[in-house]
XYZ file of C-alpha atoms in Angstrom:
445
model
C 88.297 15.988 34.982
C 86.698 19.026 36.659
C 87.136 21.621 33.874
C 83.434 22.182 33.149
C 82.559 22.178 36.845
C 85.350 24.676 37.545
C 84.124 27.064 34.862
C 80.614 27.023 36.336
C 81.825 27.561 39.904
C 84.206 30.345 38.804
C 81.405 32.151 36.931
C 78.954 31.817 39.834
C 81.433 33.009 42.463
C 82.555 35.885 40.220
C 78.969 37.049 39.814
C 78.246 36.857 43.543
C 81.537 38.559 44.479
C 80.735 41.425 42.122
C 77.628 42.419 44.074
C 77.783 45.060 46.797
C 75.264 43.109 48.873
C 73.821 39.612 48.727
C 70.131 38.871 48.978
C 68.352 35.572 49.483
C 67.444 35.623 45.774
C 71.149 36.014 44.803
C 71.974 32.999 46.926
C 69.102 30.911 45.527
C 70.126 31.723 41.932
C 73.791 30.924 42.592
C 73.016 27.654 44.371
C 70.639 26.592 41.584
C 73.460 26.940 39.037
C 75.803 24.999 41.333
C 73.187 22.235 41.704
C 72.813 21.852 37.933
C 76.612 21.766 37.504
C 76.991 19.028 40.147
C 74.228 16.909 38.619
C 75.817 17.289 35.164
C 79.110 16.145 36.741
C 77.342 12.879 37.663
C 77.393 13.538 41.421
C 75.045 11.358 43.466
C 71.578 12.980 43.747
C 71.378 12.622 47.556
C 74.865 14.130 47.871
C 73.853 17.104 45.683
C 70.706 17.752 47.729
C 72.675 17.649 50.984
C 75.366 19.966 49.577
C 72.815 22.466 48.273
C 70.730 22.505 51.470
C 73.749 23.037 53.715
C 75.123 25.787 51.444
C 71.792 27.668 51.462
C 71.503 27.238 55.228
C 75.012 28.638 55.827
C 74.732 31.406 53.221
C 71.396 32.781 54.405
C 72.675 33.409 57.896
C 72.468 36.972 59.156
C 76.281 37.311 59.352
C 76.698 36.655 55.624
C 73.906 38.951 54.472
C 75.272 41.805 56.593
C 78.949 41.064 56.035
C 81.344 43.813 54.884
C 82.305 41.582 51.953
C 79.477 39.061 51.508
C 80.899 37.817 48.180
C 84.070 36.550 49.820
C 82.024 35.116 52.671
C 79.863 33.148 50.221
C 82.968 31.877 48.407
C 84.359 30.604 51.716
C 81.061 28.840 52.512
C 81.050 27.068 49.126
C 84.740 26.143 49.552
C 84.184 24.742 53.058
C 81.186 22.721 51.888
C 83.189 21.359 48.946
C 86.017 20.318 51.309
C 83.451 18.592 53.515
C 82.030 16.809 50.472
C 85.467 15.515 49.460
C 86.417 14.297 52.916
C 87.374 17.217 55.207
C 90.862 15.970 56.111
C 93.749 14.322 54.284
C 93.915 10.681 55.360
C 97.111 8.767 54.732
C 97.873 5.109 55.295
C 97.694 3.854 58.877
C 100.842 1.722 58.830
C 102.661 0.159 61.785
C 106.227 1.054 62.747
C 109.234 0.137 60.581
C 109.963 -3.005 62.610
C 106.443 -4.453 62.301
C 104.810 -5.923 59.178
C 101.917 -3.865 57.760
C 99.794 -5.874 55.274
C 97.801 -3.927 52.653
C 95.004 -5.644 50.727
C 94.122 -4.340 47.252
C 90.645 -4.919 45.808
C 88.853 -3.866 42.642
C 87.136 -4.924 39.455
C 89.064 -6.077 36.410
C 90.320 -3.152 34.350
C 90.371 -0.660 37.232
C 94.186 -0.443 37.172
C 94.623 -2.403 40.406
C 97.901 -4.191 39.557
C 99.603 -1.021 38.301
C 98.375 0.909 41.347
C 99.899 -1.751 43.641
C 103.288 -1.073 42.056
C 102.782 2.705 42.204
C 102.064 2.563 45.929
C 105.022 0.216 46.506
C 107.355 2.699 44.780
C 105.931 5.587 46.812
C 106.425 3.709 50.106
C 109.925 2.656 49.068
C 110.839 6.323 48.524
C 109.454 7.081 51.993
C 111.938 4.608 53.503
C 109.765 1.528 53.935
C 110.675 -1.976 52.708
C 107.704 -3.209 50.620
C 107.036 -6.642 49.130
C 104.498 -7.107 46.324
C 102.397 -10.281 46.383
C 100.963 -11.744 43.152
C 97.649 -13.203 44.378
C 95.660 -12.470 41.206
C 95.573 -15.998 39.790
C 92.533 -15.495 37.545
C 93.528 -12.887 34.971
C 95.988 -14.255 32.381
C 99.483 -12.710 32.731
C 98.536 -10.790 35.927
C 101.447 -12.381 37.816
C 103.862 -11.610 34.964
C 102.626 -8.014 34.807
C 103.290 -7.502 38.515
C 106.755 -9.056 38.184
C 107.618 -6.662 35.345
C 106.356 -3.713 37.395
C 108.413 -4.986 40.328
C 111.541 -4.929 38.159
C 110.667 -1.409 37.016
C 110.247 -0.091 40.568
C 112.954 -2.161 42.190
C 110.437 -3.769 44.566
C 110.586 -7.591 45.050
C 107.542 -9.660 44.010
C 106.440 -12.829 45.792
C 104.760 -15.384 43.508
C 104.291 -19.172 43.455
C 104.387 -20.606 39.952
C 101.536 -23.007 39.191
C 99.607 -22.269 42.401
C 95.814 -22.036 41.940
C 94.717 -20.928 45.424
C 95.456 -17.258 46.279
C 95.031 -17.893 50.044
C 98.047 -20.255 49.959
C 100.104 -17.577 48.173
C 99.161 -15.002 50.829
C 99.996 -17.371 53.741
C 103.443 -18.132 52.347
C 104.027 -14.465 51.473
C 103.330 -13.493 55.104
C 105.882 -16.034 56.323
C 108.445 -14.959 53.702
C 107.995 -11.252 54.552
C 108.533 -11.828 58.287
C 111.644 -13.961 57.722
C 113.184 -11.392 55.349
C 112.383 -8.251 57.382
C 109.924 -6.656 54.962
C 107.695 -4.159 56.795
C 104.991 -3.638 54.155
C 103.113 -6.364 52.283
C 101.070 -5.217 49.261
C 98.710 -7.938 48.035
C 97.262 -7.779 44.514
C 94.025 -9.803 44.285
C 91.959 -10.949 41.317
C 89.124 -8.883 39.922
C 86.111 -9.719 37.774
C 84.280 -7.911 35.016
C 81.487 -7.332 37.553
C 80.764 -8.064 41.215
C 79.971 -11.701 41.983
C 79.859 -14.043 44.991
C 82.970 -16.011 43.965
C 85.061 -12.841 43.912
C 83.758 -11.702 47.284
C 84.305 -15.102 48.924
C 87.881 -15.225 47.636
C 88.682 -11.745 48.966
C 86.953 -12.467 52.284
C 89.172 -15.562 52.729
C 92.322 -13.575 51.921
C 91.186 -10.780 54.243
C 90.735 -13.258 57.136
C 94.253 -14.684 56.662
C 96.023 -11.398 55.935
C 94.393 -9.251 58.654
C 95.380 -6.088 56.747
C 95.970 -2.697 58.343
C 94.587 -1.181 55.121
C 91.961 -2.557 52.737
C 92.166 -0.355 49.648
C 89.685 -0.396 46.794
C 90.992 0.719 43.415
C 88.107 2.332 41.516
C 88.163 3.622 37.943
C 87.260 7.331 38.012
C 85.894 7.016 34.467
C 83.021 4.763 35.643
C 81.376 7.643 37.555
C 78.555 6.601 39.875
C 79.253 2.937 39.165
C 82.541 3.373 41.075
C 80.568 4.625 44.084
C 78.244 1.605 44.017
C 81.224 -0.762 43.687
C 82.909 0.889 46.684
C 79.706 0.602 48.706
C 79.385 -3.124 47.896
C 83.020 -3.932 48.730
C 82.746 -2.003 51.986
C 79.601 -3.853 53.072
C 80.864 -7.335 52.180
C 84.605 -7.149 52.877
C 85.281 -3.848 54.592
C 87.534 -1.180 53.120
C 89.584 1.551 54.810
C 89.887 3.806 51.789
C 89.735 4.253 48.027
C 92.343 4.921 45.354
C 90.847 6.539 42.266
C 92.702 5.513 39.116
C 92.586 7.425 35.789
C 92.020 10.682 37.671
C 93.715 12.526 34.796
C 90.962 11.489 32.367
C 88.322 13.898 31.074
C 85.449 12.234 32.942
C 82.902 14.304 34.844
C 84.250 13.772 38.345
C 81.064 12.494 39.985
C 82.830 9.577 41.679
C 85.347 11.787 43.479
C 82.590 14.109 44.699
C 80.284 11.319 45.887
C 82.522 8.615 47.363
C 83.115 10.009 50.845
C 79.472 10.968 51.444
C 78.060 7.626 50.252
C 80.644 5.162 51.636
C 81.958 7.182 54.626
C 85.420 6.046 53.488
C 88.123 8.503 52.343
C 89.845 8.790 48.987
C 93.484 8.226 49.994
C 95.308 8.457 46.658
C 94.619 9.328 43.023
C 96.357 8.015 39.911
C 97.217 11.095 37.841
C 98.921 9.463 34.859
C 100.246 6.256 33.338
C 103.812 6.617 34.617
C 104.786 4.462 37.588
C 105.466 7.484 39.825
C 102.182 9.239 39.038
C 100.286 8.471 42.232
C 99.389 11.418 44.461
C 97.982 11.654 47.953
C 94.454 13.055 47.900
C 94.036 16.368 49.747
C 90.334 17.411 49.994
C 91.130 21.074 50.717
C 93.539 21.375 47.781
C 91.156 19.581 45.436
C 88.298 21.864 46.519
C 90.469 24.891 45.721
C 91.254 23.479 42.272
C 87.591 22.774 41.528
C 86.622 26.323 42.531
C 89.353 27.779 40.307
C 91.504 28.922 43.243
C 94.537 26.861 42.190
C 96.756 24.694 44.363
C 99.974 26.537 45.072
C 100.984 24.179 47.907
C 101.054 21.146 45.569
C 102.911 23.182 42.950
C 105.621 24.103 45.466
C 105.837 20.475 46.638
C 106.337 19.288 43.062
C 109.084 21.886 42.573
C 110.803 20.803 45.804
C 110.801 17.189 44.625
C 112.715 18.078 41.458
C 115.187 20.725 42.649
C 117.351 20.814 45.770
C 117.835 24.003 47.810
C 121.532 24.141 46.850
C 120.647 23.856 43.150
C 118.074 26.652 43.469
C 120.648 28.929 45.151
C 123.230 28.120 42.464
C 120.669 28.884 39.755
C 119.890 32.249 41.380
C 123.599 33.147 41.455
C 123.904 32.324 37.754
C 120.907 34.503 36.912
C 122.312 37.405 38.927
C 125.754 37.193 37.314
C 124.515 36.485 33.739
C 126.304 33.101 33.699
C 123.036 31.238 33.066
C 123.683 29.147 29.929
C 121.674 27.201 27.384
C 122.791 24.033 29.214
C 121.112 25.377 32.384
C 118.063 26.244 30.289
C 117.953 22.654 28.972
C 118.123 21.271 32.519
C 115.046 23.312 33.464
C 113.100 21.528 30.704
C 113.963 18.199 32.345
C 112.807 19.442 35.747
C 109.498 20.720 34.354
C 108.869 17.347 32.687
C 109.408 15.584 36.024
C 106.812 17.845 37.641
C 104.125 16.794 35.144
C 102.399 18.216 32.077
C 102.290 21.980 31.489
C 98.488 21.745 31.613
C 98.472 20.183 35.102
C 101.033 22.688 36.415
C 99.143 25.707 35.070
C 95.936 24.445 36.678
C 97.580 24.759 40.096
C 97.980 28.513 39.606
C 94.974 30.437 41.043
C 92.495 31.504 38.374
C 93.946 29.325 35.617
C 91.883 26.122 36.053
C 89.167 25.918 33.393
C 90.573 28.977 31.596
C 93.576 27.404 29.876
C 93.868 26.989 26.146
C 95.981 23.866 25.573
C 97.368 25.381 22.362
C 98.429 28.542 24.201
C 100.742 26.501 26.415
C 102.610 25.522 23.239
C 104.322 22.370 24.475
C 105.415 21.798 20.843
C 107.509 24.963 21.056
C 109.152 23.603 24.201
C 110.023 20.329 22.423
C 111.373 22.270 19.432
C 113.636 24.379 21.640
C 114.843 21.259 23.438
C 115.723 19.621 20.108
C 117.650 22.722 19.008
C 119.739 22.864 22.207
C 120.423 19.109 22.055
C 121.829 19.618 18.536
C 124.435 22.051 19.914
C 127.872 21.058 21.180
C 128.592 21.479 24.899
C 130.842 24.425 24.043
C 127.967 26.130 22.213
C 125.542 25.479 25.061
C 127.948 27.039 27.572
C 128.697 30.032 25.326
C 125.938 30.807 22.845
C 127.869 33.898 21.586
C 130.067 31.663 19.397
C 127.062 30.397 17.426
C 127.543 32.143 14.056
C 125.706 31.615 10.727
C 127.407 28.318 9.776
C 126.842 26.834 13.243
C 123.184 27.947 13.189
C 122.717 26.197 9.862
C 124.260 22.975 11.245
C 122.139 23.128 14.423
C 118.937 23.686 12.401
C 119.743 20.705 10.191
C 120.568 18.464 13.159
C 117.362 19.377 15.048
C 115.009 19.163 12.078
C 114.146 22.869 12.385
C 114.977 26.012 10.442
C 117.656 28.699 10.899
C 114.760 31.039 11.719
C 113.800 28.783 14.651
C 117.390 28.758 15.933
C 117.637 32.569 15.649
C 114.335 32.981 17.494
C 115.475 30.745 20.369
C 118.774 32.634 20.781
C 116.991 36.004 20.808
C 114.438 34.727 23.296
C 117.223 33.355 25.510
C 119.057 36.700 25.543
C 115.875 38.577 26.467
C 115.047 36.059 29.177
C 118.538 36.314 30.722
C 118.297 40.107 30.810
C 114.812 40.034 32.340
C 115.772 37.433 34.989
C 118.898 39.416 35.896
C 116.798 42.543 36.462
C 114.275 40.618 38.551
C 116.910 39.020 40.803
C 118.735 42.342 41.199
C 115.482 44.098 42.153
C 114.766 41.425 44.776
C 118.284 41.822 46.170
C 117.879 45.603 46.278
C 114.484 45.281 48.003
C 115.997 42.938 50.598
C 118.872 45.408 51.266
C 116.453 48.341 51.642
C 114.229 46.339 53.984
C 117.241 45.319 56.077
C 118.445 48.946 56.251
C 114.935 50.123 57.136
C 114.662 47.559 59.963
C 118.131 48.580 61.195
C 117.120 52.237 61.357
C 114.039 51.317 63.369
């Protein structure tokens, strides 16, 4: 979404950081480029003006102009202003305790991904230890109830629906009663949307809101609609009242204006972003991390969190032992592919590494090569995966045939694997040696 914006910011900050001193003209030139980039990203005009004015005001202070490293100081100012633009602090859901029911009302226009996002949030809360119940109160869109029921089956979250009912308020009333009787502590209500805002839609949601008395009123907005998403959020907030926004389709290649304008215009935070079509691809929105990504500084914290979600500490220690003792096998190598897939696309992972955002060639990542290697290993027997030394010419021919590749491809993978094992062994040994030297040094002190 922010690739073009990131390239501009990275270039501007690189130019400023390369100067031994910063003048008012340097600042004006840099801010002018930033302003153009924000406007091209479809950021609200008033928001851009405010951002630019505050940045100039902060950057022209005496401390910055006389700083030992004014380039770094300017980068920090731009980063802080970007964080402020996106919402300053991470804001999660304000739910009641586990023994009290917390109703959540979902709103949004038709096509925004509201129903799917309901299920995504339900799955997330279920993993966090809550007991959610989905409520099918979208009685306008054909098959909306069925869609939610299918998503409920997929996530393992129960769905409350009343077949043949025409009034969503009745569904919500009975769902509240059902949830309390069956000890559910989170009620997620999917409401109907329209192709555009109208009075009927608003009246319906206002009625549901009055009955439900939600702790959270979440608007699902399509990130691809740009400034239209901001206007929709503003309208819903004025007429119903929202506590936050979930931006769907955040992984699209739109210009990002909605994300950069929402907080300033509506005064309501972005709480989550949909980062893919899979049911578990809903992430909490962190303004500071997103600002770092936009400025090309990466997001190492999120990368580490993703890694922690897919590998346990014991598994990591076991893997390290295997690398140190050269017992790391092709089966272990195959398992790492699975873990990487769970973490997301190679593109999204690389973007979290500082300096990589906006500078990645999709072809250079070579995800096809990864799939080819996976196919080759899957064509091996378990014995071959655990001991690749037994794979002679006839076995290589069979593996190539079974994986739809060539003997050359199989040979290349085996050579690459040997080199990688040797390199990883050296790296782990060096780290062990460094740790021993440091321990000895501390002991001597």
